Coordinates of C-alpha atoms and ligand atoms in Angstrom, one line a residue:
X1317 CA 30.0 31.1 44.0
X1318 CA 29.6 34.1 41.3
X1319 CA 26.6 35.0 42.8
X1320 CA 27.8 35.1 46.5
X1321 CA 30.8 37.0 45.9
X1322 CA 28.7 39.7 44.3
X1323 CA 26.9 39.9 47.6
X1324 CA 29.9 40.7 49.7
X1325 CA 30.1 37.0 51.0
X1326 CA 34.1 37.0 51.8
X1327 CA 36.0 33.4 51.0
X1328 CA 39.4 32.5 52.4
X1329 CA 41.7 31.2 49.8
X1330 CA 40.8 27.9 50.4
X1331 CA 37.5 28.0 49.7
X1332 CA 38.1 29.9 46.7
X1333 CA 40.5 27.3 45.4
X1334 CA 37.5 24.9 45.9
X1335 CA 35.4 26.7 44.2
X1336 CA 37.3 27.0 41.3
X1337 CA 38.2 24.0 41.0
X1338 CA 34.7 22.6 41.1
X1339 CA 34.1 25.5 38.4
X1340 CA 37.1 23.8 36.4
X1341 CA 35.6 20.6 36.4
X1342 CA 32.0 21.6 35.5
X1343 CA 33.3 23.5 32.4
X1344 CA 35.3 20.3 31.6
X1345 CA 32.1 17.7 32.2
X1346 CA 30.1 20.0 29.6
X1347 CA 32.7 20.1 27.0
X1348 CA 32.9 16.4 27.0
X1349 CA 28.9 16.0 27.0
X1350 CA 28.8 18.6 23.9
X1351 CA 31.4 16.9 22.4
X1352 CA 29.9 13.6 22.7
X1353 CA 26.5 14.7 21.4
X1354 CA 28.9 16.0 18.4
X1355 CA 30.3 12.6 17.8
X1356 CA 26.4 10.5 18.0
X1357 CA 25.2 9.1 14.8
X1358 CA 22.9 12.0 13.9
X1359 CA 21.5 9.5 11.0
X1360 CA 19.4 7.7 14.1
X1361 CA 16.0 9.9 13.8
X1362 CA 16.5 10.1 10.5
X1363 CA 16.6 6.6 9.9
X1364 CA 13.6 5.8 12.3
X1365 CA 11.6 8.6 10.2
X1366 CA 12.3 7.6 6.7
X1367 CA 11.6 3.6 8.0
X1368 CA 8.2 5.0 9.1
X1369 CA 7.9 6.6 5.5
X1370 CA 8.9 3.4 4.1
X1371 CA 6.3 1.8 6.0
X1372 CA 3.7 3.9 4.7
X1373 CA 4.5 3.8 1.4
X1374 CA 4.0 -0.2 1.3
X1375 CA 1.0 0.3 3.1
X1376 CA 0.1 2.7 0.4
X1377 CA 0.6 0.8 -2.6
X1378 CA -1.5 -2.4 -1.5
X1379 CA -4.2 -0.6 -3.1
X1380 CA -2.6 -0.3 -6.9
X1381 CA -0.9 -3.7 -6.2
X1382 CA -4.2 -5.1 -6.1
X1383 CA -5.5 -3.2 -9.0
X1384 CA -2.5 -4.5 -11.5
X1385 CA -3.4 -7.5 -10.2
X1386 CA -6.7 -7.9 -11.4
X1387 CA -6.1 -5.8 -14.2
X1388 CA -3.9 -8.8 -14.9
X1389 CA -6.1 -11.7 -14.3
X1390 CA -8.8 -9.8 -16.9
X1391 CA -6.0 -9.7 -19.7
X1392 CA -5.6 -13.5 -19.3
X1393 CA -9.0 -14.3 -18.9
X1394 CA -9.7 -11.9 -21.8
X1395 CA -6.2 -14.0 -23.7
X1396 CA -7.6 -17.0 -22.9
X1397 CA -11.3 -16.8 -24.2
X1398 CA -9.7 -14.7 -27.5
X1399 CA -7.1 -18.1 -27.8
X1400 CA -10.4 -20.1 -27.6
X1401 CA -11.9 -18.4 -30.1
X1402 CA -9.1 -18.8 -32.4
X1403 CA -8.8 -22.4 -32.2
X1404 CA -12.7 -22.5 -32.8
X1405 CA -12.2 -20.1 -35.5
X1406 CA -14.8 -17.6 -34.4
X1407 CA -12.4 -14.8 -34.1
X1408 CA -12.3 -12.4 -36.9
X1409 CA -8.9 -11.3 -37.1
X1410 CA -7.0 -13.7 -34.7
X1411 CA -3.7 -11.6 -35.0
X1412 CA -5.8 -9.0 -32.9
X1413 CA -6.1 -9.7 -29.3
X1414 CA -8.0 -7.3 -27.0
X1415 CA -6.7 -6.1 -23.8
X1416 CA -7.6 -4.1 -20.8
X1417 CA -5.5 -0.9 -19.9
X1418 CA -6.2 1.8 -17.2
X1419 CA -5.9 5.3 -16.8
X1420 CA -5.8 6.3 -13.5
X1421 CA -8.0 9.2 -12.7
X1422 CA -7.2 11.4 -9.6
X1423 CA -9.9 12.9 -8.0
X1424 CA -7.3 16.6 -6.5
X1425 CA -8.3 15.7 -3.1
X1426 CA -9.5 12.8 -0.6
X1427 CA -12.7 11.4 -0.9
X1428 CA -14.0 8.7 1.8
X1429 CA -16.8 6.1 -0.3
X1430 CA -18.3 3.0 1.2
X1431 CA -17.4 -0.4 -0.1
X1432 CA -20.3 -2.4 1.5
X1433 CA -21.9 -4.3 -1.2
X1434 CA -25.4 -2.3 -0.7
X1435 CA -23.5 1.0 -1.7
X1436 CA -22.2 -0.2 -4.7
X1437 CA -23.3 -0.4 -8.2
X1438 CA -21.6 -2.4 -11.2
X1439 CA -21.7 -0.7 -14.4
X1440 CA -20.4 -1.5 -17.8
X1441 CA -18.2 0.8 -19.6
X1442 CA -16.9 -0.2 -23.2
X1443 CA -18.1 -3.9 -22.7
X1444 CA -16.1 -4.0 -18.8
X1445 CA -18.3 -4.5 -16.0
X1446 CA -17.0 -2.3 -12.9
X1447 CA -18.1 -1.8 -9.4
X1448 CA -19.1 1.5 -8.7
X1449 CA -18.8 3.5 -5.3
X1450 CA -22.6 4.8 -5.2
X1451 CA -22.1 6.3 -1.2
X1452 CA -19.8 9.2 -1.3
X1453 CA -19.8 9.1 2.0
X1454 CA -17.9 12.1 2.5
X1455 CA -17.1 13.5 -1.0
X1456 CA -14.3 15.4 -0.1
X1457 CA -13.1 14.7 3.3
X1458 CA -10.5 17.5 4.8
X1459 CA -9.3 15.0 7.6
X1460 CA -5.0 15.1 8.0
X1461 CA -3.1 12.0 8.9
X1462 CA -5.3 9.4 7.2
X1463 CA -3.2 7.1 5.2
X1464 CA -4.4 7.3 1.4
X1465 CA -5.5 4.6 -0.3
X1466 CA -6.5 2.5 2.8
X1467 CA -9.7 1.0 4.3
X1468 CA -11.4 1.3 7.8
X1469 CA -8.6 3.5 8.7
X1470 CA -8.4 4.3 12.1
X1471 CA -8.5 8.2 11.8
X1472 CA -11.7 8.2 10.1
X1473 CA -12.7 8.3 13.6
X1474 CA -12.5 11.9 13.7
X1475 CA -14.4 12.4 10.2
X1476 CA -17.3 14.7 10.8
X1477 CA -19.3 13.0 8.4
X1478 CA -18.8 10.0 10.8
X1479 CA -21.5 9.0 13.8
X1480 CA -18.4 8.7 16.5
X1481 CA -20.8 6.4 19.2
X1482 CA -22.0 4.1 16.3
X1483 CA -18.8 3.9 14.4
X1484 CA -20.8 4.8 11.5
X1485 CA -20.9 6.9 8.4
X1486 CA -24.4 9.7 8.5
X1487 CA -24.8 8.5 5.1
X1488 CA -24.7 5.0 4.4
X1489 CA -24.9 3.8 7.9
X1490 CA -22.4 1.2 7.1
X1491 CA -20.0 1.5 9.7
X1492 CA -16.3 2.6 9.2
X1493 CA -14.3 -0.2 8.4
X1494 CA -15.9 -0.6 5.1
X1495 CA -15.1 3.0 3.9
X1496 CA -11.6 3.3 1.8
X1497 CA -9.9 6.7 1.7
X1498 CA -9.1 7.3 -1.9
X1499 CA -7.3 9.9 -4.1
X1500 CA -8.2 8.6 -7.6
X1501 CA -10.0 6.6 -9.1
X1502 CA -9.5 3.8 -12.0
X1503 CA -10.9 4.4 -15.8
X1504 CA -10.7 0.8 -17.5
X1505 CA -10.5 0.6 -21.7
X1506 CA -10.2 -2.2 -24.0
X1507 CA -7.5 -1.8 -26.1
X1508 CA -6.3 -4.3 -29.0
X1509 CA -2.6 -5.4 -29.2
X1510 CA -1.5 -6.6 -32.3
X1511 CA 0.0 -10.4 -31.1
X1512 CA 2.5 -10.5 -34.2
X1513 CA 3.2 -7.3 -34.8
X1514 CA 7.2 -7.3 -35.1
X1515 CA 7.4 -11.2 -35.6
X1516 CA 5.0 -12.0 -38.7
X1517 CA 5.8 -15.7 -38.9
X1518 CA 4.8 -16.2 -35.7
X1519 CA 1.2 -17.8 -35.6
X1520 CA -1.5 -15.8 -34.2
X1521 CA -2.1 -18.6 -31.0
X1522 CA 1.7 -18.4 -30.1
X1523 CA 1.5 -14.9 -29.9
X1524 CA -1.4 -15.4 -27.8
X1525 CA 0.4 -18.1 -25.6
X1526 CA 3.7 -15.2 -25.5
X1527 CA 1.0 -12.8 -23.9
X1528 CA -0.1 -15.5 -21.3
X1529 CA 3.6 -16.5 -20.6
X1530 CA 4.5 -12.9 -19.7
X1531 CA 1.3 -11.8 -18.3
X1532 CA 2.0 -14.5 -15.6
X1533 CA 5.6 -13.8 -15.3
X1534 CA 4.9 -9.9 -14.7
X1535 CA 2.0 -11.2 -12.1
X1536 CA 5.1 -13.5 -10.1
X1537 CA 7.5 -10.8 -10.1
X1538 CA 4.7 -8.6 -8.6
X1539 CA 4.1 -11.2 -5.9
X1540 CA 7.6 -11.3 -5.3
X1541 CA 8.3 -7.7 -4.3
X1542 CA 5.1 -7.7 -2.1
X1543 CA 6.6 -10.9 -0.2
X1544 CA 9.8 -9.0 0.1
X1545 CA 8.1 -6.0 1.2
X1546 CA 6.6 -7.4 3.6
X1547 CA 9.3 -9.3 5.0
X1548 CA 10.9 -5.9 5.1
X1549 CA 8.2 -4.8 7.2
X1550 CA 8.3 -7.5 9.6
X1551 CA 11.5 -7.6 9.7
X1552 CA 12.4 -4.3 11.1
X1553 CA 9.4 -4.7 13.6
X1554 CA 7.5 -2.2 12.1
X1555 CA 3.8 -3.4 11.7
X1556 CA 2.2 -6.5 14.3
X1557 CA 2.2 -8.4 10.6
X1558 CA 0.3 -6.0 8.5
X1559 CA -0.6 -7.8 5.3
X1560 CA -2.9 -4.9 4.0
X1561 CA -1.7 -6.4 0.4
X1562 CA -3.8 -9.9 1.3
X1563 CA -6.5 -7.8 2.8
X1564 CA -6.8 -5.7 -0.5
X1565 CA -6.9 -8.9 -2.7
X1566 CA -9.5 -10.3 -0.4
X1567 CA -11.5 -7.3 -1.4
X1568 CA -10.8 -7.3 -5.3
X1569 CA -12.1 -10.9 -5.1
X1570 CA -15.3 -9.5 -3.1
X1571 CA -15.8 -7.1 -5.9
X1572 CA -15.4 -9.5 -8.7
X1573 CA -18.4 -11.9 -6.8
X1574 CA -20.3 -9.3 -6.8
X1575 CA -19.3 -8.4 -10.6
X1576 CA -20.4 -12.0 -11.2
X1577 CA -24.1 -12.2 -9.6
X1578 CA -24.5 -8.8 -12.0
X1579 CA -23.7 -11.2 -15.0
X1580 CA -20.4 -10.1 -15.7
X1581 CA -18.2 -12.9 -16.8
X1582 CA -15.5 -13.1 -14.7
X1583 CA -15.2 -16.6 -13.4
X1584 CA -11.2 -16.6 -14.5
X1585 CA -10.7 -13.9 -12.9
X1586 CA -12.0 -14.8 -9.7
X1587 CA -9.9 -18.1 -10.0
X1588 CA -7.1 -16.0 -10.9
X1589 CA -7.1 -13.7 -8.0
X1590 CA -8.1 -17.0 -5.6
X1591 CA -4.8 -18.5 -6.9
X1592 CA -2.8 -15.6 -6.1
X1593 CA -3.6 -15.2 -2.6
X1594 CA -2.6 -19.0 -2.1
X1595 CA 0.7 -18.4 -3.9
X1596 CA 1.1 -15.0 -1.9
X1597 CA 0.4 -16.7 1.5
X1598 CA 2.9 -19.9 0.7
X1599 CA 5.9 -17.3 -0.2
X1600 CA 5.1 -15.3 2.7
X1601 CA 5.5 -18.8 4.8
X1602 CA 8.2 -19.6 2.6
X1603 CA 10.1 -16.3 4.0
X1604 CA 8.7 -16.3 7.0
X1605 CA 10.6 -19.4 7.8
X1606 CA 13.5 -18.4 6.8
X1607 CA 13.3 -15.6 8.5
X1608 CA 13.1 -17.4 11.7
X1609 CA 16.1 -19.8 11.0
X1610 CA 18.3 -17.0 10.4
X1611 CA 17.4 -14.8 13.5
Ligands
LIG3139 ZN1 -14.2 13.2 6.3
LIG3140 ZN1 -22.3 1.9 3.0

């Protein structure tokens, strides 16, 4: 209307009314869109974003989740065989029971190594047998948008150390759903806990049997959580059930066979880990059905 009055285009007073009117209403229409955009939750993209985060975040602990899990199973296998030696009194100083810590060691950027049995290497530092990534496969990969700490990652795809029509790594060969994306790396040491430290009547197998009681305890709660997180994930329809955790103890319990045909002693530990994948699965049923009777 502006536009054709400013080219001389005469209106009767009619029209003009029209026009205005039509003018009034527009303006009105507007104010009430603006001021329902105003009034929208302005949390929803938020939310959406930071349940993505949350999502990755679970996806990204699978890997030290598995690690305090066998770090676990060692300690009791380790509690166990020092118990053993108590009762058959070959241990030296029974009050002193060894234990495995770790020190996690990052590496300041991502590196991609190859977890295929052929690239690996155990190797025993301070009396711990450990598998060793031999194929750096890319030693220090530049690549955006791969999650850390994960295997066979999708975006590895675009790694240029990669063979894209194979699906392969240059190096290795082994193809890419064996490569894990890491940003640190795991230094195990033995250190020795004093079982009766603060309690000197207690006997040196009790203290022993206190260690195993909350070594297991701390190794439930730990299932637990991943159960719950899980759920979580499921729940809020986030990943097509994504148990990365299951997939990563699957793998800790590769590594520790292949520990095991190198001589290292680790049959409890294998049980150990076995065990916990059974109890992992049966609480995730466990939830699962729940889940489904309350929704
Ligand atoms: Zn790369
Ligand atoms: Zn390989």
């Amino acid at each position: 209307f502006l536009a054709l009055c400013k080219n001389g285009i005469e209106f009767n007073p009619e029209e003009k009314k029209d026009y205005s009117r039509s003018w009034d209403h527009s303006i009105l229409e507007f104010s009430r869109l603006i001021s329902r955009i105003i009034k929208c939750d302005k949390h929803a993209t938020r939310d959406t974003l930071s349940l993505n985060e949350a999502q990755q975040l679970i996806r990204k602990l699978s890997r030290p989740i598995g690690e305090i899990s066998t770090l676990i199973q060692e300690n009791l296998q380790l509690a166990e065989q020092h118990k053993n030696n108590v009762i058959s009194n070959r241990a030296p100083t029974p009050q002193v029971l060894p234990q495995e810590d770790a020190e996690i060691v990052p590496l300041g950027y991502p590196r991609t190594v190859c977890t295929n049995e052929k690239c690996t290497k155990v190797i025993t530092i301070d009396n711990i047998g450990k598998v060793d990534y031999t194929s750096h496969c890319h030693p220090h990969c530049y690549l955006t948008g791969v999650e850390q700490e994960t295997i066979g990652h999708e975006k590895l795809k675009d790694c240029t150390a990669m063979d894209k029509s194979l699906d392969t790594y240059n190096k290795c060969g082994c193809m890419r759903k064996e490569h894990m994306y890491i940003t640190y790396e795991v230094r195990k040491f033995i250190t020795n806990i004093v079982t009766n430290s603060k309690n000197i009547t207690q006997s040196p197998i009790d203290g022993i049997e206190q260690l195993i009681k909350d070594l297991k305890e701390e190794q439930e709660a730990i299932i637990k959580v991943c159960t719950q997180l899980g759920q979580f994930l499921r729940a809020n329809a986030l990943s097509p059930v994504n148990d990365n955790i299951l997939e990563y103890i699957e793998d800790f319990i590769r590594e520790e066979k292949t520990k095991r045909s190198a001589e290292v002693q680790n049959d409890g530990v294998i049980v150990g880990l076995e065990k916990l994948l059974v109890d992992y699965k049966n609480e995730m049923n466990i939830l699962q059905q729940q889940f489904i009777r309350f929704y």
